[in-house]
CSV table of C-alpha atoms in Angstrom, one decimal:
chain,number,residue,atom,x,y,z
A,1,MET,CA,86.4,42.7,89.3
A,2,ALA,CA,89.5,44.8,89.6
A,3,LEU,CA,89.0,48.6,89.6
A,4,SER,CA,90.4,50.7,86.7
A,5,PRO,CA,93.0,53.5,87.5
A,6,PHE,CA,90.1,56.0,86.9
A,7,ASP,CA,87.9,54.2,89.4
A,8,LEU,CA,90.6,54.0,91.9
A,9,GLU,CA,91.3,57.8,91.5
A,10,SER,CA,87.6,58.6,91.8
A,11,GLU,CA,87.3,56.5,94.9
A,12,SER,CA,90.3,58.2,96.5
A,13,LEU,CA,89.0,61.6,95.5
A,14,SER,CA,85.6,60.8,97.1
A,15,LYS,CA,87.2,59.8,100.4
A,16,ASN,CA,89.4,62.9,100.4
A,17,LEU,CA,86.4,65.1,99.7
A,18,GLU,CA,84.4,63.5,102.6
A,19,LYS,CA,87.4,64.0,104.9
A,20,LEU,CA,87.9,67.7,103.8
A,21,ILE,CA,84.2,68.6,104.2
A,22,ALA,CA,84.1,67.1,107.7
A,23,GLN,CA,87.2,69.2,108.7
A,24,LEU,CA,86.0,72.5,107.1
A,25,PRO,CA,84.7,74.0,110.4
A,26,GLN,CA,88.2,73.5,112.0
A,27,ILE,CA,90.3,74.6,109.0
A,28,GLU,CA,91.7,78.2,109.3
A,29,HIS,CA,90.3,79.3,105.9
A,30,GLY,CA,87.6,76.8,105.7
A,31,LYS,CA,84.9,79.2,104.6
A,32,TYR,CA,86.9,80.1,101.5
A,33,ILE,CA,87.5,76.5,100.6
A,34,GLN,CA,83.8,75.9,101.0
A,35,ARG,CA,83.1,78.8,98.6
A,36,ALA,CA,85.4,77.4,96.0
A,37,LEU,CA,83.9,73.9,96.3
A,38,ALA,CA,80.4,75.5,96.0
A,39,VAL,CA,81.4,77.2,92.7
A,40,LEU,CA,82.6,73.9,91.2
A,41,MET,CA,79.4,72.2,92.4
A,42,ARG,CA,77.2,74.9,90.8
A,43,LEU,CA,79.1,74.7,87.5
A,44,SER,CA,78.8,70.9,87.5
A,45,GLY,CA,75.1,71.3,87.3
A,46,GLU,CA,75.3,73.6,84.3
A,47,GLU,CA,75.8,72.9,80.6
A,48,VAL,CA,79.5,73.9,80.6
A,49,ASP,CA,81.4,72.5,77.6
A,50,ARG,CA,84.6,70.5,77.6
A,51,LEU,CA,86.8,73.4,76.6
A,52,ASP,CA,85.5,75.5,79.5
A,53,TRP,CA,86.3,72.8,81.9
A,54,LYS,CA,89.8,72.5,80.5
A,55,ILE,CA,90.3,76.2,80.9
A,56,LEU,CA,89.1,76.0,84.5
A,57,SER,CA,91.2,73.1,85.5
A,58,ALA,CA,94.3,74.5,83.8
A,59,THR,CA,93.7,77.8,85.5
A,60,LEU,CA,93.5,76.1,88.9
A,61,GLU,CA,96.7,74.2,88.2
A,62,ASP,CA,98.5,77.5,87.2
A,63,LEU,CA,97.2,79.0,90.5
A,64,GLU,CA,98.4,76.0,92.4
A,65,ARG,CA,101.9,76.3,91.0
A,66,GLY,CA,102.1,80.0,91.8
A,67,PHE,CA,100.7,79.7,95.3
A,68,THR,CA,102.8,76.8,96.4
A,69,THR,CA,106.1,78.3,95.0
A,70,LEU,CA,105.7,81.8,96.2
A,71,SER,CA,103.9,81.4,99.6
A,72,PRO,CA,107.2,80.5,101.4
A,73,TYR,CA,108.5,83.9,100.5
A,74,SER,CA,105.5,86.0,101.4
A,75,HIS,CA,107.4,87.8,104.1
A,76,VAL,CA,110.0,89.3,101.6
A,77,ARG,CA,109.2,92.3,99.4
A,78,LYS,CA,109.7,91.7,95.7
A,79,VAL,CA,110.2,93.8,92.6
A,80,SER,CA,108.9,92.8,89.2
A,81,ILE,CA,111.2,93.6,86.3
A,82,PHE,CA,109.7,93.9,82.8
A,83,GLY,CA,111.5,94.6,79.5
A,84,SER,CA,112.2,93.1,76.1
A,85,ALA,CA,113.2,89.5,75.6
A,86,ARG,CA,115.1,90.7,72.5
A,87,THR,CA,117.6,93.0,74.2
A,88,PRO,CA,121.1,91.7,73.5
A,89,SER,CA,123.5,91.3,76.4
A,90,ASP,CA,126.0,93.8,74.9
A,91,ARG,CA,123.5,96.7,75.1
A,92,GLU,CA,124.0,99.3,77.9
A,93,VAL,CA,120.4,98.9,79.0
A,94,TYR,CA,121.0,95.1,79.6
A,95,SER,CA,123.9,96.1,81.9
A,96,MET,CA,121.6,98.6,83.6
A,97,ALA,CA,119.1,95.9,84.3
A,98,VAL,CA,121.8,93.6,85.8
A,99,GLU,CA,123.0,96.4,88.1
A,100,PHE,CA,119.4,97.4,89.1
A,101,ALA,CA,118.6,93.8,90.1
A,102,ARG,CA,121.9,93.6,92.0
A,103,GLN,CA,121.4,96.8,93.9
A,104,ILE,CA,117.8,96.2,94.8
A,105,THR,CA,118.5,92.7,96.1
A,106,GLN,CA,121.4,94.0,98.2
A,107,GLN,CA,118.7,96.2,99.8
A,108,GLY,CA,116.8,93.1,100.8
A,109,PHE,CA,114.3,92.8,98.0
A,110,MET,CA,113.8,89.8,95.7
A,111,VAL,CA,113.3,90.0,92.0
A,112,ILE,CA,110.6,88.5,89.7
A,113,THR,CA,111.1,88.3,86.0
A,114,GLY,CA,109.3,86.6,83.1
A,115,ALA,CA,112.2,84.1,83.0
A,116,GLY,CA,113.0,84.7,79.3
A,117,ASP,CA,116.0,86.3,77.6
A,118,GLY,CA,117.0,89.9,77.3
A,119,ILE,CA,116.0,92.2,80.2
A,120,MET,CA,114.5,89.2,82.0
A,121,ALA,CA,117.8,87.3,81.9
A,122,ALA,CA,119.5,90.5,83.1
A,123,GLY,CA,117.2,90.7,86.1
A,124,ASN,CA,117.8,87.1,87.1
A,125,GLU,CA,121.6,87.5,86.4
A,126,GLY,CA,121.9,90.6,88.7
A,127,ALA,CA,119.7,89.2,91.4
A,128,GLY,CA,121.3,85.7,91.4
A,129,ARG,CA,119.3,82.5,91.8
A,130,GLU,CA,118.9,82.8,95.6
A,131,HIS,CA,117.0,86.1,95.2
A,132,SER,CA,115.2,85.4,91.9
A,133,PHE,CA,111.9,84.1,90.7
A,134,GLY,CA,111.0,83.3,87.1
A,135,LEU,CA,107.4,83.3,85.8
A,136,ASN,CA,107.7,81.6,82.5
A,137,ILE,CA,104.9,81.4,79.9
A,138,ASN,CA,104.5,78.4,77.6
A,139,LEU,CA,104.9,79.8,74.0
A,140,PRO,CA,105.7,78.2,70.7
A,141,PHE,CA,108.6,80.8,70.2
A,142,GLU,CA,110.9,83.1,72.1
A,143,GLN,CA,110.2,82.0,75.6
A,144,GLY,CA,112.5,79.3,77.0
A,145,SER,CA,113.8,80.1,80.5
A,146,ASN,CA,117.1,81.8,80.7
A,147,GLU,CA,120.3,80.2,82.0
A,148,PHE,CA,120.2,82.2,85.3
A,149,ILE,CA,116.9,80.8,86.5
A,150,ARG,CA,116.6,77.5,84.5
A,151,GLY,CA,116.2,74.5,86.7
A,152,ASP,CA,115.6,76.6,89.8
A,153,ALA,CA,112.8,75.6,92.2
A,154,LYS,CA,111.5,79.2,92.0
A,155,LEU,CA,110.9,78.9,88.2
A,156,ILE,CA,107.2,78.6,87.5
A,157,SER,CA,105.7,77.7,84.1
A,158,PHE,CA,102.2,79.1,83.3
A,159,LYS,CA,99.8,78.1,80.6
A,160,TYR,CA,97.9,81.3,80.6
A,161,PHE,CA,99.1,84.9,80.4
A,162,PHE,CA,96.3,86.1,82.8
A,163,THR,CA,97.4,83.8,85.6
A,164,ARG,CA,101.0,84.8,85.1
A,165,LYS,CA,100.1,88.5,85.2
A,166,LEU,CA,98.1,87.9,88.4
A,167,PHE,CA,101.2,86.7,90.2
A,168,PHE,CA,103.4,89.4,88.8
A,169,LEU,CA,101.2,92.0,90.4
A,170,LYS,CA,100.0,90.1,93.4
A,171,GLU,CA,103.5,89.3,94.5
A,172,SER,CA,105.3,92.5,93.6
A,173,ASP,CA,105.8,95.5,95.9
A,174,ALA,CA,107.3,97.6,93.1
A,175,ILE,CA,107.5,97.5,89.4
A,176,ALA,CA,110.6,98.4,87.2
A,177,LEU,CA,110.0,98.7,83.5
A,178,PHE,CA,112.8,98.8,81.0
A,179,PRO,CA,112.2,99.4,77.2
A,180,GLY,CA,110.4,96.6,75.4
A,181,GLY,CA,107.9,95.6,72.8
A,182,PHE,CA,104.2,94.8,72.8
A,183,GLY,CA,104.4,92.6,75.9
A,184,THR,CA,106.3,95.3,77.9
A,185,LEU,CA,103.8,98.0,77.0
A,186,ASP,CA,101.0,95.6,77.8
A,187,GLU,CA,102.5,95.1,81.3
A,188,ALA,CA,103.1,98.8,81.7
A,189,PHE,CA,99.5,99.8,80.9
A,190,GLU,CA,98.0,97.0,82.9
A,191,SER,CA,100.1,98.0,85.9
A,192,LEU,CA,99.0,101.7,85.5
A,193,THR,CA,95.4,100.7,85.0
A,194,LEU,CA,95.2,98.5,88.0
A,195,TYR,CA,97.0,101.1,90.1
A,196,GLN,CA,94.6,103.9,88.9
A,197,THR,CA,91.6,101.7,89.7
A,198,GLY,CA,92.8,100.6,93.1
A,199,LYS,CA,93.4,97.0,92.1
A,200,TYR,CA,97.1,97.2,92.6
A,201,GLY,CA,99.3,99.0,95.0
A,202,PRO,CA,100.0,101.5,96.4
A,203,ALA,CA,103.5,100.7,95.1
A,204,PRO,CA,106.2,102.5,93.2
A,205,ILE,CA,106.3,102.1,89.4
A,206,VAL,CA,109.6,103.2,87.8
A,207,LEU,CA,110.1,103.5,84.0
A,208,ILE,CA,113.8,103.2,83.3
A,209,ASN,CA,115.4,104.6,80.1
A,210,GLU,CA,118.7,103.8,78.5
A,211,PRO,CA,120.8,107.0,78.8
A,212,GLY,CA,120.2,109.1,75.7
A,213,SER,CA,116.9,107.4,74.9
A,214,ASP,CA,113.5,109.0,75.1
A,215,TYR,CA,111.6,105.7,75.1
A,216,TRP,CA,109.5,106.3,78.1
A,217,ASN,CA,109.5,110.1,77.8
A,218,SER,CA,107.8,109.8,74.4
A,219,LEU,CA,105.1,107.6,76.0
A,220,ASP,CA,104.7,110.1,78.8
A,221,GLU,CA,104.4,112.9,76.2
A,222,HIS,CA,101.6,111.0,74.5
A,223,ILE,CA,99.9,110.5,77.8
A,224,ARG,CA,100.0,114.2,78.6
A,225,GLU,CA,99.2,115.5,75.1
A,226,HIS,CA,96.3,113.2,74.5
A,227,LEU,CA,95.0,111.4,77.6
A,228,LEU,CA,95.5,114.3,80.0
A,229,LYS,CA,94.5,117.2,77.7
A,230,GLU,CA,91.4,115.4,76.5
A,231,GLY,CA,90.3,114.7,80.0
A,232,LEU,CA,90.7,110.9,79.6
A,233,ILE,CA,92.7,110.6,82.9
A,234,SER,CA,92.9,112.7,86.0
A,235,PRO,CA,95.5,115.5,86.3
A,236,ASP,CA,97.3,113.6,89.0
A,237,ASP,CA,97.5,110.3,87.2
A,238,PRO,CA,100.9,110.8,85.6
A,239,ASN,CA,102.3,111.0,89.1
A,240,ILE,CA,101.6,107.2,89.5
A,241,TYR,CA,104.9,106.5,87.6
A,242,THR,CA,108.4,108.0,87.6
A,243,ILE,CA,110.8,108.1,84.6
A,244,THR,CA,114.6,108.0,85.1
A,245,ASP,CA,117.8,106.8,83.4
A,246,ASP,CA,119.7,106.5,86.7
A,247,ILE,CA,119.7,103.1,88.4
A,248,ASN,CA,120.6,104.6,91.7
A,249,ILE,CA,117.5,106.9,91.6
A,250,ALA,CA,115.3,104.0,90.5
A,251,CYS,CA,116.4,101.9,93.5
A,252,LYS,CA,116.1,104.9,95.9
A,253,ILE,CA,112.5,105.5,94.7
A,254,ILE,CA,111.6,101.9,95.6
A,255,SER,CA,113.3,101.8,99.0
A,256,ASP,CA,112.1,105.2,100.0
A,257,PHE,CA,108.5,104.2,99.3
A,258,PHE,CA,108.6,101.8,102.2
A,259,ARG,CA,110.7,103.9,104.5
A,260,VAL,CA,107.7,104.8,106.7
A,261,TYR,CA,104.8,103.4,104.7
A,262,HIS,CA,104.4,99.6,105.3
A,263,SER,CA,101.2,98.3,103.8
A,264,SER,CA,97.5,99.0,103.5
A,265,ARG,CA,94.1,97.3,103.3
A,266,TYR,CA,90.4,97.9,103.8
A,267,VAL,CA,88.7,96.9,107.0
A,268,ASP,CA,84.9,97.4,107.1
A,269,LYS,CA,85.2,100.0,104.3
A,270,GLN,CA,87.8,102.0,106.1
A,271,PHE,CA,91.2,102.4,104.5
A,272,VAL,CA,93.9,101.3,107.0
A,273,MET,CA,97.5,102.3,106.3
A,274,ARG,CA,100.2,100.5,108.4
A,275,LEU,CA,103.4,102.5,109.2
A,276,ASN,CA,106.8,101.4,110.2
A,277,SER,CA,107.0,104.3,112.6
A,278,GLU,CA,104.3,106.4,114.3
A,279,LEU,CA,103.9,110.0,113.0
A,280,SER,CA,103.6,113.0,115.3
A,281,ASP,CA,100.2,114.6,115.9
A,282,GLY,CA,101.4,117.6,114.0
A,283,SER,CA,102.2,115.5,111.0
A,284,VAL,CA,98.8,114.0,111.0
A,285,GLU,CA,97.2,117.4,111.2
A,286,PHE,CA,99.3,118.4,108.2
A,287,LEU,CA,98.0,115.4,106.2
A,288,ASN,CA,94.5,116.3,107.0
A,289,ARG,CA,95.0,119.8,105.6
A,290,GLU,CA,96.8,118.7,102.5
A,291,PHE,CA,94.8,115.6,101.6
A,292,SER,CA,91.3,116.3,102.7
A,293,ASP,CA,90.2,116.0,99.0
A,294,ILE,CA,90.7,112.2,99.1
A,295,LEU,CA,88.4,111.7,102.1
A,296,VAL,CA,84.7,110.8,101.7
A,297,ARG,CA,84.0,112.1,105.3
A,298,GLY,CA,85.8,112.6,108.6
A,299,HIS,CA,89.5,112.9,109.1
A,300,ILE,CA,92.8,110.9,109.0
A,301,LYS,CA,93.3,109.5,112.4
A,302,LYS,CA,96.0,107.5,114.2
A,303,SER,CA,94.9,104.1,115.3
A,304,GLY,CA,96.1,100.8,116.7
A,305,VAL,CA,95.3,97.4,115.1
A,306,LEU,CA,91.6,97.0,114.2
A,307,PRO,CA,89.8,93.7,115.1
A,308,GLY,CA,89.5,92.7,111.5
A,309,GLU,CA,93.3,92.7,111.0
A,310,ARG,CA,94.3,90.4,113.9
A,311,GLY,CA,96.4,87.5,112.9
A,312,ASP,CA,98.1,89.0,109.8
A,313,GLY,CA,101.4,89.7,111.5
A,314,THR,CA,101.1,93.5,111.5
A,315,GLU,CA,99.5,94.0,114.9
A,316,HIS,CA,102.5,95.8,116.3
A,317,LEU,CA,102.5,98.5,113.7
A,318,PRO,CA,101.0,102.0,114.2
A,319,ARG,CA,98.2,103.0,111.7
A,320,LEU,CA,96.4,105.7,110.0
A,321,VAL,CA,92.7,105.1,109.4
A,322,PHE,CA,90.4,107.1,107.1
A,323,ASP,CA,87.5,106.9,104.6
A,324,PHE,CA,89.3,107.0,101.3
A,325,ASN,CA,87.2,107.9,98.2
A,326,GLN,CA,88.8,104.9,96.3
A,327,LYS,CA,89.2,106.9,93.1
A,328,ASP,CA,92.3,109.2,93.7
A,329,ALA,CA,95.0,106.6,93.7
A,330,ALA,CA,97.6,109.1,92.4
A,331,ARG,CA,96.8,111.5,95.3
A,332,LEU,CA,97.1,108.6,97.7
A,333,SER,CA,100.5,107.9,96.3
A,334,GLN,CA,101.5,111.5,96.8
A,335,MET,CA,100.3,111.3,100.4
A,336,ILE,CA,102.5,108.2,101.0
A,337,GLY,CA,105.4,110.2,99.6
A,338,LYS,CA,104.7,113.0,102.1
A,339,ILE,CA,104.4,110.5,104.9
A,340,ASN,CA,107.8,109.1,104.1
A,341,GLN,CA,109.2,112.6,104.1
A,342,LEU,CA,107.6,113.5,107.5
A,343,GLY,CA,108.9,110.3,109.1
A,344,ALA,CA,112.2,110.0,107.2
A,345,PHE,CA,114.4,110.4,110.3
A,346,LEU,CA,112.5,108.2,112.7
A,347,PRO,CA,114.8,105.5,114.0
A,348,ASP,CA,112.5,102.6,113.3
A,349,SER,CA,112.2,103.4,109.6
A,350,ASP,CA,115.5,102.1,108.4
A,351,HIS,CA,114.5,98.7,107.0
A,352,PRO,CA,112.2,99.2,104.0
A,353,GLU,CA,112.8,95.6,102.9
A,354,ARG,CA,110.8,94.1,105.8
A,355,LYS,CA,107.3,93.1,104.9
């Protein structure tokens, strides 16, 4: 009896799984593939309903599209641009978004937008297709892809907002927020929350006003008058973001952030900060005096690559290693700003776009 298409697909899947499992010990990231497969196996033994399986499978498909499209560009720093889809092209703030995207890509960055109209279209227009990504969301209204990214291989359509947001922040080395509606404010506060809690960054977050507008200033006033005064955030938290109506300043804030600072990660509970250029011993002593409050114990020390970092392409970079308290993200950002000042004239720090 001939096999049905479903039977043929199941048979092929079974053979591929057997082959994959046999190769796991030799695959570079085999232990993580094994963990993912183990989760699916555990769930298959539970009473999970049809809708939950649909959510899981659609989520994995969203992740697949994001990973496969963006991974070839992992070596390039990217800036996510947020703002209203309803901003008309004849508004000054639209032209500002075009110019911001043009300038930031000229510095070597790429641009990520939500692929819609308004500020998103301005971002893709200014960056051009070659330097643009579009992270579209499937909605019944308002969210077709704009003409500047439509049909491009770097346009990704997501079913869920949460997977789309994941890639906005996972892939971005900086965030630029122009005025917008509920969606823009959601993206602003999610970015600030994840930064504050150490789940995003360190990275520059720039809030860009249209000249003569107090859009972001009024939000900042609310934050200071209510959240700060009532003790709902830390005194340094407003330093996570910068407000400006000058595109040149916005671009400089982003490029300067990576002048000496390169990247960071945790290795065995130690915070490892990679630098584009090594700091002097005197500069490290200064950092220890000024930022001892963010240390759990010990001191900020210069270091070479740690064993747990080998293979990630940053082995050649000098490092600072310390026990960060993991709660003072705003102070950590201030420390990075000081590092960039201390090393601003080092010859190896002239390419902030390199990742």
